[in-house]
Coordinates of C-alpha atoms in Angstrom, one line a residue:
M19 CA -134.0 12.5 176.9
S20 CA -134.3 9.1 179.1
D21 CA -136.5 8.9 182.4
S22 CA -135.1 7.5 185.4
I23 CA -137.6 4.6 186.3
E24 CA -138.0 3.2 190.0
S25 CA -138.5 -0.4 189.8
G26 CA -140.6 -2.1 192.2
V27 CA -140.9 -6.0 193.2
P28 CA -143.3 -7.8 190.6
Q29 CA -141.7 -10.7 188.7
R30 CA -138.1 -10.3 188.5
R31 CA -135.8 -11.9 185.9
S32 CA -133.5 -14.4 187.6
L33 CA -129.6 -15.2 186.6
Y34 CA -129.2 -17.5 183.8
P35 CA -128.0 -21.0 185.0
P36 CA -124.2 -21.8 186.0
I37 CA -122.0 -22.1 182.8
E38 CA -118.1 -23.1 182.8
P39 CA -115.5 -21.2 180.5
Y40 CA -114.8 -22.9 177.2
N41 CA -111.2 -21.7 177.5
N42 CA -108.9 -19.4 179.7
G43 CA -105.6 -18.5 179.9
I44 CA -102.8 -16.0 181.3
L45 CA -102.0 -12.6 179.6
K46 CA -98.8 -11.1 180.2
V47 CA -99.1 -7.1 180.3
S48 CA -95.8 -5.9 181.8
D49 CA -92.6 -7.3 182.9
T50 CA -94.4 -7.4 186.3
H51 CA -98.0 -8.4 185.8
T52 CA -100.0 -11.2 184.2
L53 CA -103.9 -11.5 184.0
Y54 CA -105.8 -14.4 184.5
W55 CA -108.7 -14.4 181.6
E56 CA -111.5 -16.6 180.6
Q57 CA -114.2 -16.9 178.2
S58 CA -117.6 -18.6 178.4
G59 CA -121.1 -18.4 176.5
N60 CA -121.0 -18.4 172.6
P61 CA -117.7 -18.5 170.8
D62 CA -119.2 -16.7 168.0
G63 CA -121.5 -14.7 170.1
H64 CA -121.4 -10.9 170.6
P65 CA -118.6 -10.1 172.9
V66 CA -119.0 -8.6 176.4
V67 CA -116.2 -7.8 178.8
F68 CA -116.9 -8.0 182.4
L69 CA -115.0 -5.5 184.8
H70 CA -114.9 -6.2 188.5
G71 CA -115.2 -4.0 191.4
G72 CA -112.8 -2.9 194.1
P73 CA -110.3 -2.3 192.6
G74 CA -108.9 -5.7 193.7
G75 CA -112.1 -7.7 194.2
G76 CA -111.5 -10.0 191.2
T77 CA -114.2 -12.4 189.3
S78 CA -116.1 -15.3 190.3
P79 CA -118.1 -17.8 188.4
N80 CA -121.1 -15.8 189.4
N81 CA -120.4 -13.0 187.0
R82 CA -120.8 -15.3 183.9
R83 CA -124.4 -15.4 184.7
F84 CA -125.6 -12.1 184.0
F85 CA -125.6 -12.9 180.4
D86 CA -127.5 -15.1 177.7
P87 CA -124.7 -17.6 177.0
E88 CA -126.2 -18.1 173.6
F89 CA -126.1 -14.9 172.7
Y90 CA -123.2 -13.3 174.3
R91 CA -119.4 -14.3 174.1
I92 CA -118.5 -13.6 177.9
V93 CA -115.2 -12.2 178.7
L94 CA -114.0 -12.1 182.4
F95 CA -110.4 -11.4 183.7
D96 CA -108.9 -10.2 186.8
Q97 CA -107.6 -7.0 187.4
R98 CA -103.7 -6.2 188.2
G99 CA -103.0 -8.1 191.8
A100 CA -106.6 -9.4 192.1
G101 CA -108.0 -13.0 191.8
K102 CA -105.8 -15.4 190.0
S103 CA -103.6 -12.6 188.4
T104 CA -100.0 -12.2 189.7
P105 CA -98.3 -11.0 191.4
H106 CA -101.0 -11.0 194.2
A107 CA -101.9 -7.8 195.9
C108 CA -99.2 -6.1 194.1
L109 CA -99.3 -1.9 193.8
E110 CA -96.4 -1.6 191.6
E111 CA -97.4 -0.6 188.1
N112 CA -101.1 -0.6 189.2
T113 CA -102.9 2.6 188.1
T114 CA -106.3 3.2 186.3
W115 CA -104.1 3.9 183.0
D116 CA -102.7 0.4 183.4
L117 CA -105.8 -1.1 183.7
V118 CA -107.4 0.7 180.3
N119 CA -104.2 -0.3 178.4
D120 CA -104.8 -3.9 179.9
I121 CA -108.5 -4.0 178.7
E122 CA -107.2 -3.3 175.1
K123 CA -104.5 -5.8 175.2
L124 CA -106.9 -8.4 176.3
R125 CA -109.3 -7.3 173.5
E126 CA -106.6 -7.4 170.9
H127 CA -105.1 -10.4 172.3
L128 CA -108.7 -12.2 171.7
K129 CA -109.2 -10.8 168.5
I130 CA -112.2 -8.7 169.4
P131 CA -112.8 -5.7 167.1
E132 CA -115.3 -4.2 169.7
W133 CA -117.5 -5.1 172.4
Q134 CA -120.0 -4.3 175.1
V135 CA -118.6 -3.2 178.7
F136 CA -120.5 -4.3 181.8
G137 CA -119.0 -3.0 185.1
G138 CA -120.2 -2.3 188.7
S139 CA -118.9 -0.3 191.4
W140 CA -115.3 0.3 190.6
G141 CA -116.1 -1.8 187.4
S142 CA -118.6 1.2 186.5
T143 CA -115.4 3.8 187.2
L144 CA -113.2 1.8 185.0
A145 CA -115.9 1.2 182.3
L146 CA -116.5 4.9 181.8
T147 CA -112.9 5.5 181.8
Y148 CA -112.0 3.0 179.0
S149 CA -115.0 4.0 177.1
Q150 CA -113.9 7.6 177.2
F151 CA -110.7 6.5 175.9
H152 CA -111.7 4.0 173.5
P153 CA -115.4 4.9 172.3
D154 CA -115.1 3.1 169.0
K155 CA -114.4 -0.1 170.5
V156 CA -117.5 0.0 172.8
T157 CA -121.1 -1.2 171.5
G158 CA -122.9 -0.4 174.5
L159 CA -122.4 0.0 178.5
V160 CA -124.3 -1.5 181.5
L161 CA -123.2 0.1 184.5
R162 CA -124.2 -0.7 188.0
G163 CA -123.7 1.1 191.5
I164 CA -121.9 4.2 190.1
F165 CA -118.7 5.2 191.5
L166 CA -117.4 8.5 190.5
I167 CA -114.4 8.3 192.9
R168 CA -114.7 11.8 193.8
K169 CA -113.4 13.0 197.3
K170 CA -117.1 13.5 198.7
E171 CA -117.8 9.5 197.8
I172 CA -114.6 8.5 199.5
D173 CA -115.3 10.9 202.7
W174 CA -119.2 9.4 202.6
F175 CA -117.8 5.7 202.9
Y176 CA -114.7 6.2 204.8
E177 CA -114.6 9.1 206.6
G178 CA -117.9 9.2 208.7
G179 CA -120.9 9.5 206.3
A180 CA -122.1 5.8 206.2
A181 CA -121.4 5.4 209.9
A182 CA -124.6 7.2 210.3
I183 CA -126.4 4.2 209.0
Y184 CA -124.2 1.5 210.0
P185 CA -122.9 2.7 213.4
D186 CA -122.1 -0.6 214.9
A187 CA -120.0 -2.1 211.9
W188 CA -118.4 1.7 211.7
E189 CA -117.1 1.4 215.2
E190 CA -115.3 -1.9 214.5
F191 CA -113.7 -0.2 211.3
R192 CA -112.9 3.0 213.0
D193 CA -111.4 1.4 216.2
L194 CA -108.4 -0.3 214.4
I195 CA -107.0 3.0 214.3
P196 CA -105.5 4.9 217.4
E197 CA -107.7 8.1 218.2
N198 CA -104.7 10.5 217.1
E199 CA -104.8 9.0 213.5
R200 CA -108.7 9.3 212.7
G201 CA -108.1 12.7 211.0
S202 CA -108.1 10.2 207.7
L203 CA -108.8 6.8 208.0
V204 CA -107.8 6.1 204.4
D205 CA -104.3 7.6 205.0
A206 CA -104.2 5.4 208.4
Y207 CA -105.3 2.3 206.7
H208 CA -102.9 2.7 203.9
K209 CA -99.9 2.7 206.4
R210 CA -101.2 -0.5 207.9
L211 CA -101.8 -2.0 204.6
N212 CA -98.3 -1.4 203.5
S213 CA -96.8 -2.5 206.8
D214 CA -93.4 -4.2 206.7
D215 CA -95.3 -6.8 209.1
L216 CA -97.7 -9.3 207.3
E217 CA -100.1 -9.6 210.3
T218 CA -100.4 -5.7 210.6
Q219 CA -101.1 -5.9 207.0
Y220 CA -103.7 -8.7 207.4
A221 CA -105.4 -7.4 210.1
A222 CA -106.1 -4.0 208.5
A223 CA -107.1 -5.8 205.4
R224 CA -109.8 -7.8 207.2
A225 CA -111.2 -5.0 208.9
W226 CA -111.4 -2.8 205.8
T227 CA -112.9 -5.6 203.9
K228 CA -115.5 -6.3 206.7
W229 CA -116.6 -2.9 206.8
E230 CA -117.5 -2.7 203.1
M231 CA -119.0 -6.5 203.1
M232 CA -121.5 -5.5 206.1
T233 CA -122.7 -2.4 204.2
A234 CA -122.8 -3.7 200.6
H235 CA -126.3 -5.3 200.9
L236 CA -129.5 -3.9 202.0
L237 CA -130.3 -6.8 204.3
P238 CA -126.7 -8.7 205.8
N239 CA -125.4 -11.3 204.0
D240 CA -123.1 -13.7 205.8
G241 CA -121.3 -15.3 203.0
N242 CA -120.3 -11.6 201.7
I243 CA -119.2 -10.6 205.5
Q244 CA -117.5 -14.1 205.6
K245 CA -115.2 -13.0 202.9
A246 CA -113.3 -10.7 205.2
E247 CA -111.7 -13.5 206.9
D248 CA -110.3 -14.9 203.8
D249 CA -106.6 -13.3 204.0
K250 CA -105.5 -13.6 200.3
F251 CA -109.2 -12.1 198.9
S252 CA -109.1 -9.4 201.8
L253 CA -105.4 -8.4 201.3
A254 CA -106.0 -7.8 197.7
F255 CA -109.1 -6.1 198.1
A256 CA -107.8 -3.8 200.8
R257 CA -104.5 -2.8 199.7
I258 CA -105.8 -2.1 196.0
E259 CA -108.8 -0.3 196.8
N260 CA -107.0 2.0 199.4
H261 CA -104.0 2.6 196.8
Y262 CA -106.3 3.8 194.3
F263 CA -108.3 6.0 196.8
V264 CA -105.3 7.4 198.0
N265 CA -104.0 8.5 194.7
K266 CA -107.4 9.8 193.7
A267 CA -107.8 6.9 190.9
F268 CA -104.8 8.6 189.2
F269 CA -107.1 11.1 187.8
T270 CA -106.0 15.0 187.6
S271 CA -109.5 16.2 188.4
D272 CA -112.0 15.5 191.0
S273 CA -114.8 15.8 188.0
H274 CA -112.7 14.0 185.3
L275 CA -115.4 11.1 184.4
L276 CA -118.2 13.8 184.3
D277 CA -116.3 16.4 182.4
N278 CA -115.5 13.6 179.5
I279 CA -119.1 12.3 179.3
D280 CA -119.4 14.2 175.6
K281 CA -116.8 11.4 174.2
I282 CA -119.5 8.7 175.0
R283 CA -122.6 10.3 174.8
H284 CA -123.7 8.5 171.9
I285 CA -123.1 5.0 173.2
K286 CA -126.0 3.2 174.4
T287 CA -126.3 2.9 178.2
T288 CA -128.0 1.6 181.1
I289 CA -127.4 2.7 184.8
V290 CA -128.8 0.4 187.3
Q291 CA -128.6 1.7 191.0
G292 CA -129.9 0.7 194.3
R293 CA -132.0 3.3 196.1
Y294 CA -130.5 2.6 199.4
D295 CA -127.0 1.8 198.2
V296 CA -124.6 3.0 201.1
V297 CA -121.1 1.9 199.4
C298 CA -121.9 4.2 196.2
P299 CA -124.5 6.1 197.4
M300 CA -127.3 7.0 194.7
M301 CA -125.9 10.9 194.3
S302 CA -123.5 9.6 192.2
A303 CA -125.7 7.9 189.8
W304 CA -127.9 10.7 190.0
D305 CA -125.0 13.2 189.0
L306 CA -124.2 11.0 186.3
H307 CA -127.9 10.7 185.1
K308 CA -128.2 14.9 185.2
A309 CA -124.8 15.0 182.8
W310 CA -125.8 12.4 180.7
P311 CA -129.7 12.3 180.4
E312 CA -129.4 10.0 177.5
A313 CA -128.8 7.1 179.8
D314 CA -131.3 4.9 180.7
L315 CA -131.3 5.1 184.5
K316 CA -133.2 2.4 186.4
I317 CA -133.3 3.0 190.4
V318 CA -134.1 -0.4 192.2
G319 CA -136.2 0.7 195.2
D320 CA -135.4 -2.2 197.6
A321 CA -131.7 -2.9 197.1
G322 CA -128.5 -1.7 198.1
H323 CA -125.2 -2.0 196.5
S324 CA -124.2 -5.8 195.4
A325 CA -124.8 -6.9 192.3
N326 CA -126.4 -10.3 193.7
E327 CA -129.5 -8.5 195.3
P328 CA -132.5 -10.0 193.6
G329 CA -133.4 -6.6 192.3
I330 CA -130.2 -5.2 191.0
A331 CA -129.7 -8.6 189.4
A332 CA -132.9 -8.6 187.6
E333 CA -132.3 -5.2 186.2
L334 CA -128.7 -6.1 184.8
V335 CA -130.0 -9.2 183.3
V336 CA -132.9 -7.2 181.6
A337 CA -130.4 -4.5 180.6
N338 CA -128.6 -7.4 178.9
E339 CA -131.4 -8.7 177.0
K340 CA -132.6 -5.0 175.8
M341 CA -129.0 -4.5 174.8
K342 CA -129.1 -7.4 172.2
A343 CA -131.2 -5.4 169.9
F344 CA -128.7 -2.7 169.6
V345 CA -125.4 -4.8 169.6
G346 CA -126.5 -7.9 167.8

């Protein structure tokens, strides 16, 4: 059984220096959708695929920096409707199962036999789902900010739980919705994010995105919060997230991911979790740890949700360093 260890603040690893992709492209995955993908690092290195959050968040150049570029062949891609993938913010043919199939299509397109999978927040949800369907293609897992997409997690963040910690930010999020529609804010936002009026969509998207960005760090991060003002980013982020949450990630059971842990129990895995994560509270990482004690759980004692917080970033880099011995 692997122990859960809470890390403090002494000497922390930094992210690797910025790098540029050595190639990139567009992969058509359906009659509707195309995906942007890129590769960086060592073309002959061990492949690792980065699964971004949201869903709808897209990738960024900083995502390449969690991995040793001399050891890893680093694959990033934007999921359906996100980032540079097209059509932008599209909800058609956009389900968890579509994304799982896309990961396989990309692996095959890049002629990669198997790869390490890395994902945080929604990326952890997708990483677990993909691995449970294709365990033979996964050499190792590094997960962060565990999100099992259960009703109690959605209710915690969008129906008043996190409001106890961020009442100021919560009121701004809540007050976009009239009092008579506040029985389910997720449903009320769904109506507006899918309105025929584009400005109604944008207003809802900005409010939805700002709520998450204001709560994603232990200490406020102005750069992150300002993302909400980028209408292109926030529309994809909010519409796609909300679409998945309304549809319960298209799972048939609230406990789908925990129920299928036996399929991946043998895979070397590290879970990194911020103690004060408000977006994906530690109860989910703990539930996963209890169901899967073989996985290493690293609790960062001075961090919230974001992968860019110093303690989280450091543990992710260390996890990838340790993974080299198992996947190389």
